[in-house]
Amino acid sequence: MGGDRAMKLTWRIASLPVGLFVGLAGCSTAAASEIAHDAATQTVVHACVNKHSGAVVVIGAHARCEHGERRLVWGRSGVAGVRGASGPAGPRGLEGEVGPGGATGAAGVTGATGAEGSPGLAGATGRTGPTGVPGVTGLVGPTGATGLTPAGPTGATGSTGPTGPPGEGSQGPGGPTGATGAAGATGAAGATGQRFAATLESGRSETGVWAGSSASQLQLPPNLIVGVISFPIPLSAGLTEGNVVFIDAEETAKSPEERGEEIPEKCGDHGTLADPTAEPAYLCVYTGVESFNDVSEKTGAMVSRKNAEFLGILNAFGPKGASPVGASVAFQVHEVRTTQEETKGWFPNIRVQGTWAVTAP
């Protein structure tokens, strides 16, 4: 037969073996090859059964049954059965000759689908087939129940291990600001303090600092630079010119032992810029900075040239000395320039400062 009807078996249904390949033992080499090919590439077997004679025709998957035949399809392999006993090994058959390759036939016209045939009669039991492929391993069963053996006693607690090294993590963010606490109770009233002395007690001392510097322009005659001294506690009376002492920066820098006789006699033998002293009824003025720089007439640059000098310690009311509330340390400026053109953009840099001490008579 042409097309997919490669061979036709005329077996009766009653004598058809179950093993497909056993039933094909008497077929021609070409037909057996085609059926073996179908069996290897298909999952089902296709056949045509004669409705009158019961003859079975094995056909290809796309072949059509003839008139008076019913199509029969069954699975190539069924559910794996119970493993049977191993049969004796049969003798090896003779190797057949390789047949010549047949010419490829023309593709036939696809016929209409035939009506489904009625199931055929059960065939006779075939011989025991070869050993089947081992089945898939079954799933692991559930874990068995815990045994009844009682647990052993708890072991003794081990010793504490050594402290680990400090962590290296960064400091965490600050927590939110807490709520404002309730106001505390009002404290008891303090004891009444002593009244501030109206004047400095006899033999008591007070100290302070003083400073003076040139303004950006010196315009008011007589062109003075003044450092003001103010007594926190007034004296009972003012001091005369002979009771005020000015110690310039050079003398202040010396040790008390290196100064002249007048300074230790009126200001004590241990007064310094940082710790000024004065004998009773004296005001002693110590100088730490004396800067009398001027501006060069040629270049306009600041130069170290003395452009001012100490004039005296003045009473607030005019004459030299000190008033009960303080005094002024005055310096006379020699040359005054009042325009930027004259100073090339610079003005005289005159600056003086220091400390003082006064002791009440």
mmCIF file of C-alpha atoms in Angstrom:
data_model
loop_
_atom_site.group_PDB
_atom_site.id
_atom_site.type_symbol
_atom_site.label_atom_id
_atom_site.label_comp_id
_atom_site.label_asym_id
_atom_site.label_seq_id
_atom_site.Cartn_x
_atom_site.Cartn_y
_atom_site.Cartn_z
ATOM 1 C CA MET A 1 0.000 0.000 0.000
ATOM 2 C CA GLY A 2 1.135 3.588 -0.658
ATOM 3 C CA GLY A 3 1.288 6.541 1.670
ATOM 4 C CA ASP A 4 1.258 5.929 5.399
ATOM 5 C CA ARG A 5 -0.374 2.534 5.000
ATOM 6 C CA ALA A 6 2.995 0.839 4.935
ATOM 7 C CA MET A 7 1.723 -2.655 5.679
ATOM 8 C CA LYS A 8 -1.452 -4.525 6.357
ATOM 9 C CA LEU A 9 -1.829 -7.334 8.868
ATOM 10 C CA THR A 10 -4.549 -9.840 8.258
ATOM 11 C CA TRP A 11 -4.515 -11.159 11.842
ATOM 12 C CA ARG A 12 -7.789 -11.748 13.506
ATOM 13 C CA ILE A 13 -8.505 -9.789 16.618
ATOM 14 C CA ALA A 14 -8.769 -12.958 18.627
ATOM 15 C CA SER A 15 -5.165 -13.886 17.862
ATOM 16 C CA LEU A 16 -3.549 -10.364 17.918
ATOM 17 C CA PRO A 17 -0.604 -10.307 20.390
ATOM 18 C CA VAL A 18 -0.290 -7.475 22.939
ATOM 19 C CA GLY A 19 3.387 -6.826 22.201
ATOM 20 C CA LEU A 20 3.467 -4.712 19.051
ATOM 21 C CA PHE A 21 6.913 -5.700 18.044
ATOM 22 C CA VAL A 22 6.241 -9.416 18.632
ATOM 23 C CA GLY A 23 3.259 -9.226 16.248
ATOM 24 C CA LEU A 24 5.455 -7.701 13.581
ATOM 25 C CA ALA A 25 7.981 -10.546 13.602
ATOM 26 C CA GLY A 26 6.740 -11.959 10.279
ATOM 27 C CA CYS A 27 6.595 -8.623 8.409
ATOM 28 C CA SER A 28 8.932 -7.541 5.718
ATOM 29 C CA THR A 29 12.058 -5.631 6.617
ATOM 30 C CA ALA A 30 10.801 -2.329 5.171
ATOM 31 C CA ALA A 31 7.448 -2.561 6.952
ATOM 32 C CA ALA A 32 9.046 -3.467 10.263
ATOM 33 C CA SER A 33 11.404 -0.536 9.933
ATOM 34 C CA GLU A 34 8.525 1.886 9.342
ATOM 35 C CA ILE A 35 6.519 0.536 12.263
ATOM 36 C CA ALA A 36 9.575 0.689 14.523
ATOM 37 C CA HIS A 37 10.055 4.271 13.425
ATOM 38 C CA ASP A 38 6.434 5.110 14.277
ATOM 39 C CA ALA A 39 6.748 3.434 17.618
ATOM 40 C CA ALA A 40 9.864 5.393 18.453
ATOM 41 C CA THR A 41 8.494 8.778 17.422
ATOM 42 C CA GLN A 42 4.827 8.492 18.434
ATOM 43 C CA THR A 43 3.193 8.082 21.816
ATOM 44 C CA VAL A 44 0.219 6.117 20.381
ATOM 45 C CA VAL A 45 -0.288 3.345 17.791
ATOM 46 C CA HIS A 46 -2.751 3.869 14.896
ATOM 47 C CA ALA A 47 -4.496 0.911 13.104
ATOM 48 C CA CYS A 48 -7.541 0.090 10.969
ATOM 49 C CA VAL A 49 -9.837 -2.874 11.879
ATOM 50 C CA ASN A 50 -12.011 -4.527 9.246
ATOM 51 C CA LYS A 51 -15.596 -4.477 10.474
ATOM 52 C CA HIS A 52 -16.380 -7.904 8.929
ATOM 53 C CA SER A 53 -13.197 -9.981 9.104
ATOM 54 C CA GLY A 54 -11.567 -8.361 12.119
ATOM 55 C CA ALA A 55 -8.276 -7.945 10.222
ATOM 56 C CA VAL A 56 -5.995 -5.250 11.711
ATOM 57 C CA VAL A 57 -3.990 -2.815 9.591
ATOM 58 C CA VAL A 58 -1.227 -0.793 11.354
ATOM 59 C CA ILE A 59 -1.054 2.621 9.736
ATOM 60 C CA GLY A 60 0.808 5.880 10.106
ATOM 61 C CA ALA A 61 -0.452 8.706 12.301
ATOM 62 C CA HIS A 62 -1.838 10.643 9.279
ATOM 63 C CA ALA A 63 -3.136 7.704 7.172
ATOM 64 C CA ARG A 64 -6.886 7.061 6.679
ATOM 65 C CA CYS A 65 -8.755 3.771 7.003
ATOM 66 C CA GLU A 66 -10.496 2.325 3.928
ATOM 67 C CA HIS A 67 -14.207 1.817 3.465
ATOM 68 C CA GLY A 68 -15.496 -0.891 5.798
ATOM 69 C CA GLU A 69 -12.683 -0.335 8.314
ATOM 70 C CA ARG A 70 -12.730 1.279 11.723
ATOM 71 C CA ARG A 71 -9.833 3.346 13.105
ATOM 72 C CA LEU A 72 -8.234 2.027 16.286
ATOM 73 C CA VAL A 73 -5.767 3.988 18.454
ATOM 74 C CA TRP A 74 -4.075 2.830 21.611
ATOM 75 C CA GLY A 75 -1.225 4.084 23.800
ATOM 76 C CA ARG A 76 2.268 2.909 23.105
ATOM 77 C CA SER A 77 2.963 2.548 26.788
ATOM 78 C CA GLY A 78 0.572 2.240 29.686
ATOM 79 C CA VAL A 79 0.899 2.683 33.384
ATOM 80 C CA ALA A 80 3.925 0.913 34.726
ATOM 81 C CA GLY A 81 2.887 -2.453 36.059
ATOM 82 C CA VAL A 82 4.323 -4.681 38.695
ATOM 83 C CA ARG A 83 7.786 -5.736 37.801
ATOM 84 C CA GLY A 84 7.673 -9.240 36.337
ATOM 85 C CA ALA A 85 10.120 -12.042 36.689
ATOM 86 C CA SER A 86 13.126 -11.928 34.413
ATOM 87 C CA GLY A 87 12.754 -14.210 31.419
ATOM 88 C CA PRO A 88 15.560 -16.301 29.922
ATOM 89 C CA ALA A 89 17.737 -14.530 27.424
ATOM 90 C CA GLY A 90 16.830 -15.534 23.876
ATOM 91 C CA PRO A 91 19.377 -16.495 21.217
ATOM 92 C CA ARG A 92 20.710 -13.661 19.173
ATOM 93 C CA GLY A 93 19.094 -13.518 15.777
ATOM 94 C CA LEU A 94 20.917 -13.255 12.489
ATOM 95 C CA GLU A 95 21.722 -9.811 11.328
ATOM 96 C CA GLY A 96 19.609 -8.971 8.349
ATOM 97 C CA GLU A 97 20.834 -7.347 5.180
ATOM 98 C CA VAL A 98 20.338 -3.657 4.810
ATOM 99 C CA GLY A 99 17.717 -3.108 2.188
ATOM 100 C CA PRO A 100 17.994 -0.455 -0.481
ATOM 101 C CA GLY A 101 16.412 2.866 0.328
ATOM 102 C CA GLY A 102 13.044 3.339 -1.274
ATOM 103 C CA ALA A 103 12.159 6.372 -3.298
ATOM 104 C CA THR A 104 10.172 9.025 -1.517
ATOM 105 C CA GLY A 105 6.603 8.768 -2.555
ATOM 106 C CA ALA A 106 4.471 11.725 -3.488
ATOM 107 C CA ALA A 107 2.443 13.202 -0.690
ATOM 108 C CA GLY A 108 -1.081 11.941 -0.834
ATOM 109 C CA VAL A 109 -4.146 14.115 -0.557
ATOM 110 C CA THR A 110 -5.400 14.324 2.979
ATOM 111 C CA GLY A 111 -8.610 12.432 3.202
ATOM 112 C CA ALA A 112 -11.647 13.276 5.272
ATOM 113 C CA THR A 113 -11.660 12.104 8.842
ATOM 114 C CA GLY A 114 -13.434 8.740 9.121
ATOM 115 C CA ALA A 115 -16.004 7.866 11.725
ATOM 116 C CA GLU A 116 -14.647 6.462 14.945
ATOM 117 C CA GLY A 117 -14.810 2.661 14.974
ATOM 118 C CA SER A 118 -16.146 0.567 17.802
ATOM 119 C CA PRO A 119 -13.598 -0.916 20.220
ATOM 120 C CA GLY A 120 -12.191 -4.222 19.095
ATOM 121 C CA LEU A 121 -12.220 -7.434 21.084
ATOM 122 C CA ALA A 122 -9.528 -8.006 23.655
ATOM 123 C CA GLY A 123 -6.527 -9.794 22.184
ATOM 124 C CA ALA A 124 -4.931 -12.898 23.582
ATOM 125 C CA THR A 125 -2.360 -12.515 26.347
ATOM 126 C CA GLY A 126 1.066 -12.102 24.836
ATOM 127 C CA ARG A 127 4.336 -13.440 25.995
ATOM 128 C CA THR A 128 6.180 -11.779 28.879
ATOM 129 C CA GLY A 129 7.842 -8.643 27.651
ATOM 130 C CA PRO A 130 11.316 -7.432 28.452
ATOM 131 C CA THR A 131 12.113 -5.929 31.824
ATOM 132 C CA GLY A 132 10.495 -2.533 32.197
ATOM 133 C CA VAL A 133 12.254 0.687 33.029
ATOM 134 C CA PRO A 134 12.586 1.164 36.812
ATOM 135 C CA GLY A 135 9.785 3.302 38.241
ATOM 136 C CA VAL A 136 10.177 6.778 39.669
ATOM 137 C CA THR A 137 11.387 6.874 43.267
ATOM 138 C CA GLY A 138 8.538 7.484 45.650
ATOM 139 C CA LEU A 139 8.225 10.552 47.881
ATOM 140 C CA VAL A 140 9.909 10.569 51.284
ATOM 141 C CA GLY A 141 7.525 9.543 54.005
ATOM 142 C CA PRO A 142 6.651 11.835 56.951
ATOM 143 C CA THR A 143 8.972 12.030 59.922
ATOM 144 C CA GLY A 144 8.248 9.505 62.602
ATOM 145 C CA ALA A 145 7.003 10.473 66.061
ATOM 146 C CA THR A 146 9.515 11.432 68.751
ATOM 147 C CA GLY A 147 10.687 8.519 70.854
ATOM 148 C CA LEU A 148 9.576 8.080 74.421
ATOM 149 C CA THR A 149 13.069 8.181 75.893
ATOM 150 C CA PRO A 150 13.159 11.051 78.493
ATOM 151 C CA ALA A 151 15.551 13.963 77.870
ATOM 152 C CA GLY A 152 18.781 14.068 79.831
ATOM 153 C CA PRO A 153 19.333 16.575 82.703
ATOM 154 C CA THR A 154 20.361 20.138 81.799
ATOM 155 C CA GLY A 155 24.110 20.656 81.920
ATOM 156 C CA ALA A 156 25.772 23.122 84.302
ATOM 157 C CA THR A 157 26.045 26.762 83.162
ATOM 158 C CA GLY A 158 29.438 27.510 81.625
ATOM 159 C CA SER A 159 31.691 30.323 82.882
ATOM 160 C CA THR A 160 31.210 33.805 81.433
ATOM 161 C CA GLY A 161 33.451 34.475 78.457
ATOM 162 C CA PRO A 162 35.841 37.455 78.293
ATOM 163 C CA THR A 163 34.412 40.861 77.386
ATOM 164 C CA GLY A 164 34.596 41.502 73.673
ATOM 165 C CA PRO A 165 36.388 44.544 72.207
ATOM 166 C CA PRO A 166 34.370 47.767 72.067
ATOM 167 C CA GLY A 167 32.323 48.236 68.957
ATOM 168 C CA GLU A 168 33.396 50.686 66.246
ATOM 169 C CA GLY A 169 29.976 51.908 65.235
ATOM 170 C CA SER A 170 29.375 55.639 64.872
ATOM 171 C CA GLN A 171 27.450 57.503 67.538
ATOM 172 C CA GLY A 172 23.744 57.391 66.945
ATOM 173 C CA PRO A 173 21.719 60.571 66.397
ATOM 174 C CA GLY A 174 20.708 62.604 69.417
ATOM 175 C CA GLY A 175 17.299 61.924 70.859
ATOM 176 C CA PRO A 176 14.495 64.482 70.652
ATOM 177 C CA THR A 177 14.481 67.366 73.123
ATOM 178 C CA GLY A 178 12.579 66.486 76.263
ATOM 179 C CA ALA A 179 9.549 68.407 77.427
ATOM 180 C CA THR A 180 10.151 71.549 79.523
ATOM 181 C CA GLY A 181 10.102 70.715 83.211
ATOM 182 C CA ALA A 182 7.816 72.409 85.688
ATOM 183 C CA ALA A 183 9.021 75.683 87.188
ATOM 184 C CA GLY A 184 10.886 75.260 90.473
ATOM 185 C CA ALA A 185 9.724 76.763 93.731
ATOM 186 C CA THR A 186 10.844 80.327 94.533
ATOM 187 C CA GLY A 187 13.945 80.316 96.720
ATOM 188 C CA ALA A 188 14.154 81.985 100.074
ATOM 189 C CA ALA A 189 15.172 85.654 100.169
ATOM 190 C CA GLY A 190 18.905 86.224 100.653
ATOM 191 C CA ALA A 191 20.411 88.095 103.557
ATOM 192 C CA THR A 192 20.741 91.850 103.233
ATOM 193 C CA GLY A 193 24.170 92.738 101.856
ATOM 194 C CA GLN A 194 26.509 95.405 103.143
ATOM 195 C CA ARG A 195 26.180 98.849 101.640
ATOM 196 C CA PHE A 196 28.734 99.858 99.002
ATOM 197 C CA ALA A 197 31.373 102.042 100.531
ATOM 198 C CA ALA A 198 30.980 105.684 99.636
ATOM 199 C CA THR A 199 34.776 106.093 99.393
ATOM 200 C CA LEU A 200 37.747 103.753 99.324
ATOM 201 C CA GLU A 201 38.828 102.855 102.841
ATOM 202 C CA SER A 202 42.219 104.149 103.988
ATOM 203 C CA GLY A 203 45.045 101.796 103.028
ATOM 204 C CA ARG A 204 42.828 99.813 100.570
ATOM 205 C CA SER A 205 43.811 99.544 96.874
ATOM 206 C CA GLU A 206 41.972 99.164 93.591
ATOM 207 C CA THR A 207 43.349 98.470 90.093
ATOM 208 C CA GLY A 208 42.289 98.671 86.436
ATOM 209 C CA VAL A 209 43.385 99.117 82.819
ATOM 210 C CA TRP A 210 43.707 102.181 80.565
ATOM 211 C CA ALA A 211 44.223 102.738 76.809
ATOM 212 C CA GLY A 212 44.387 105.505 74.210
ATOM 213 C CA SER A 213 44.756 105.650 70.417
ATOM 214 C CA SER A 214 44.711 108.189 67.605
ATOM 215 C CA ALA A 215 41.449 108.734 65.773
ATOM 216 C CA SER A 216 41.374 108.431 61.968
ATOM 217 C CA GLN A 217 41.884 112.229 61.884
ATOM 218 C CA LEU A 218 43.252 114.395 64.699
ATOM 219 C CA GLN A 219 41.472 117.732 64.411
ATOM 220 C CA LEU A 220 40.889 119.085 67.913
ATOM 221 C CA PRO A 221 43.730 121.197 69.409
ATOM 222 C CA PRO A 222 46.038 120.706 71.197
ATOM 223 C CA ASN A 223 46.207 117.374 69.342
ATOM 224 C CA LEU A 224 46.195 115.110 72.400
ATOM 225 C CA ILE A 225 45.706 111.350 72.774
ATOM 226 C CA VAL A 226 44.114 110.538 76.141
ATOM 227 C CA GLY A 227 43.763 107.302 78.081
ATOM 228 C CA VAL A 228 41.036 107.513 80.711
ATOM 229 C CA ILE A 229 41.363 106.073 84.253
ATOM 230 C CA SER A 230 38.163 105.709 86.289
ATOM 231 C CA PHE A 231 38.152 104.653 89.980
ATOM 232 C CA PRO A 232 35.301 102.177 90.715
ATOM 233 C CA ILE A 233 35.242 103.395 94.350
ATOM 234 C CA PRO A 234 36.012 107.114 94.656
ATOM 235 C CA LEU A 235 38.791 108.428 96.887
ATOM 236 C CA SER A 236 37.945 110.650 99.802
ATOM 237 C CA ALA A 237 40.109 113.397 98.186
ATOM 238 C CA GLY A 238 42.074 114.050 95.018
ATOM 239 C CA LEU A 239 45.830 113.481 94.516
ATOM 240 C CA THR A 240 48.364 116.163 93.659
ATOM 241 C CA GLU A 241 50.910 116.047 90.804
ATOM 242 C CA GLY A 242 53.532 114.688 93.200
ATOM 243 C CA ASN A 243 51.279 111.732 94.121
ATOM 244 C CA VAL A 244 50.850 110.377 90.579
ATOM 245 C CA VAL A 245 53.583 108.316 88.870
ATOM 246 C CA PHE A 246 53.866 107.390 85.156
ATOM 247 C CA ILE A 247 56.052 104.347 84.385
ATOM 248 C CA ASP A 248 56.805 104.123 80.653
ATOM 249 C CA ALA A 249 57.021 100.838 78.747
ATOM 250 C CA GLU A 250 60.798 100.577 79.085
ATOM 251 C CA GLU A 251 60.740 100.943 82.866
ATOM 252 C CA THR A 252 57.656 98.713 83.229
ATOM 253 C CA ALA A 253 59.496 95.904 81.412
ATOM 254 C CA LYS A 254 62.308 95.980 83.996
ATOM 255 C CA SER A 255 62.197 93.996 87.213
ATOM 256 C CA PRO A 256 61.285 96.053 90.318
ATOM 257 C CA GLU A 257 64.921 95.824 91.542
ATOM 258 C CA GLU A 258 66.238 97.478 88.343
ATOM 259 C CA ARG A 259 63.984 100.569 88.500
ATOM 260 C CA GLY A 260 64.965 103.924 89.994
ATOM 261 C CA GLU A 261 64.474 104.895 93.646
ATOM 262 C CA GLU A 262 61.294 106.907 93.060
ATOM 263 C CA ILE A 263 59.245 104.025 91.656
ATOM 264 C CA PRO A 264 59.748 101.542 94.564
ATOM 265 C CA GLU A 265 59.220 104.358 97.081
ATOM 266 C CA LYS A 266 55.842 105.422 95.631
ATOM 267 C CA CYS A 267 54.656 102.218 93.830
ATOM 268 C CA GLY A 268 56.158 99.444 95.934
ATOM 269 C CA ASP A 269 59.031 97.110 95.180
ATOM 270 C CA HIS A 270 57.059 94.352 93.452
ATOM 271 C CA GLY A 271 54.528 96.041 91.114
ATOM 272 C CA THR A 272 54.316 94.747 87.523
ATOM 273 C CA LEU A 273 52.136 95.268 84.475
ATOM 274 C CA ALA A 274 50.151 92.152 85.299
ATOM 275 C CA ASP A 275 49.975 92.939 89.049
ATOM 276 C CA PRO A 276 50.190 96.702 89.542
ATOM 277 C CA THR A 277 50.706 98.155 93.070
ATOM 278 C CA ALA A 278 50.830 101.602 94.715
ATOM 279 C CA GLU A 279 51.793 102.896 98.135
ATOM 280 C CA PRO A 280 49.079 104.734 100.185
ATOM 281 C CA ALA A 281 48.056 108.124 98.724
ATOM 282 C CA TYR A 282 49.627 107.295 95.305
ATOM 283 C CA LEU A 283 48.367 106.505 91.800
ATOM 284 C CA CYS A 284 50.860 104.446 89.738
ATOM 285 C CA VAL A 285 50.356 104.057 85.976
ATOM 286 C CA TYR A 286 52.180 101.139 84.248
ATOM 287 C CA THR A 287 52.628 101.121 80.442
ATOM 288 C CA GLY A 288 52.595 97.953 78.325
ATOM 289 C CA VAL A 289 52.300 99.342 74.777
ATOM 290 C CA GLU A 290 53.744 102.553 73.308
ATOM 291 C CA SER A 291 53.266 102.773 69.529
ATOM 292 C CA PHE A 292 54.032 106.227 68.079
ATOM 293 C CA ASN A 293 54.433 105.244 64.405
ATOM 294 C CA ASP A 294 54.137 107.828 61.619
ATOM 295 C CA VAL A 295 53.611 107.815 57.839
ATOM 296 C CA SER A 296 56.546 108.301 55.459
ATOM 297 C CA GLU A 297 56.224 111.542 53.457
ATOM 298 C CA LYS A 298 57.908 109.914 50.448
ATOM 299 C CA THR A 299 56.291 106.438 50.230
ATOM 300 C CA GLY A 300 53.216 106.808 52.414
ATOM 301 C CA ALA A 301 54.136 103.579 54.237
ATOM 302 C CA MET A 302 53.962 103.218 58.025
ATOM 303 C CA VAL A 303 57.382 103.818 59.633
ATOM 304 C CA SER A 304 58.656 103.497 63.218
ATOM 305 C CA ARG A 305 59.183 107.169 64.054
ATOM 306 C CA LYS A 306 58.169 108.712 67.359
ATOM 307 C CA ASN A 307 55.390 111.161 66.562
ATOM 308 C CA ALA A 308 54.060 111.598 70.128
ATOM 309 C CA GLU A 309 55.310 111.738 73.728
ATOM 310 C CA PHE A 310 53.915 111.546 77.281
ATOM 311 C CA LEU A 311 52.461 114.859 78.419
ATOM 312 C CA GLY A 312 51.285 114.020 81.944
ATOM 313 C CA ILE A 313 48.575 112.550 84.216
ATOM 314 C CA LEU A 314 45.807 115.122 84.370
ATOM 315 C CA ASN A 315 43.095 115.756 86.904
ATOM 316 C CA ALA A 316 39.622 115.547 85.398
ATOM 317 C CA PHE A 317 39.211 119.196 86.283
ATOM 318 C CA GLY A 318 42.367 120.420 84.511
ATOM 319 C CA PRO A 319 45.573 120.492 86.630
ATOM 320 C CA LYS A 320 48.030 117.613 86.830
ATOM 321 C CA GLY A 321 47.241 114.959 89.398
ATOM 322 C CA ALA A 322 44.085 112.875 89.972
ATOM 323 C CA SER A 323 40.564 113.715 91.072
ATOM 324 C CA PRO A 324 38.623 111.568 93.581
ATOM 325 C CA VAL A 325 36.992 109.701 90.638
ATOM 326 C CA GLY A 326 39.924 109.236 88.263
ATOM 327 C CA ALA A 327 42.482 110.798 85.922
ATOM 328 C CA SER A 328 43.592 111.055 82.262
ATOM 329 C CA VAL A 329 46.912 109.905 80.781
ATOM 330 C CA ALA A 330 47.690 112.442 78.040
ATOM 331 C CA PHE A 331 50.105 112.261 75.078
ATOM 332 C CA GLN A 332 51.051 115.118 72.754
ATOM 333 C CA VAL A 333 51.110 114.411 68.992
ATOM 334 C CA HIS A 334 53.915 116.322 67.231
ATOM 335 C CA GLU A 335 52.749 116.339 63.598
ATOM 336 C CA VAL A 336 49.209 115.952 62.418
ATOM 337 C CA ARG A 337 48.125 115.094 58.851
ATOM 338 C CA THR A 338 44.447 115.390 58.184
ATOM 339 C CA THR A 339 43.995 114.251 54.534
ATOM 340 C CA GLN A 340 44.500 110.949 52.785
ATOM 341 C CA GLU A 341 46.535 112.727 50.136
ATOM 342 C CA GLU A 342 49.045 113.785 52.803
ATOM 343 C CA THR A 343 49.249 110.272 54.299
ATOM 344 C CA LYS A 344 48.984 108.212 51.075
ATOM 345 C CA GLY A 345 45.875 106.555 52.480
ATOM 346 C CA TRP A 346 47.381 105.971 55.952
ATOM 347 C CA PHE A 347 46.850 107.946 59.140
ATOM 348 C CA PRO A 348 49.277 108.058 62.092
ATOM 349 C CA ASN A 349 48.994 104.879 64.178
ATOM 350 C CA ILE A 350 49.490 106.081 67.741
ATOM 351 C CA ARG A 351 48.418 103.617 70.444
ATOM 352 C CA VAL A 352 49.201 103.330 74.181
ATOM 353 C CA GLN A 353 47.791 101.080 76.910
ATOM 354 C CA GLY A 354 48.618 99.629 80.309
ATOM 355 C CA THR A 355 47.384 99.079 83.873
ATOM 356 C CA TRP A 356 47.108 101.219 87.058
ATOM 357 C CA ALA A 357 46.826 100.938 90.841
ATOM 358 C CA VAL A 358 45.714 103.478 93.484
ATOM 359 C CA THR A 359 45.783 103.183 97.264
ATOM 360 C CA ALA A 360 43.650 105.433 99.476
ATOM 361 C CA PRO A 361 45.539 107.721 101.897
#
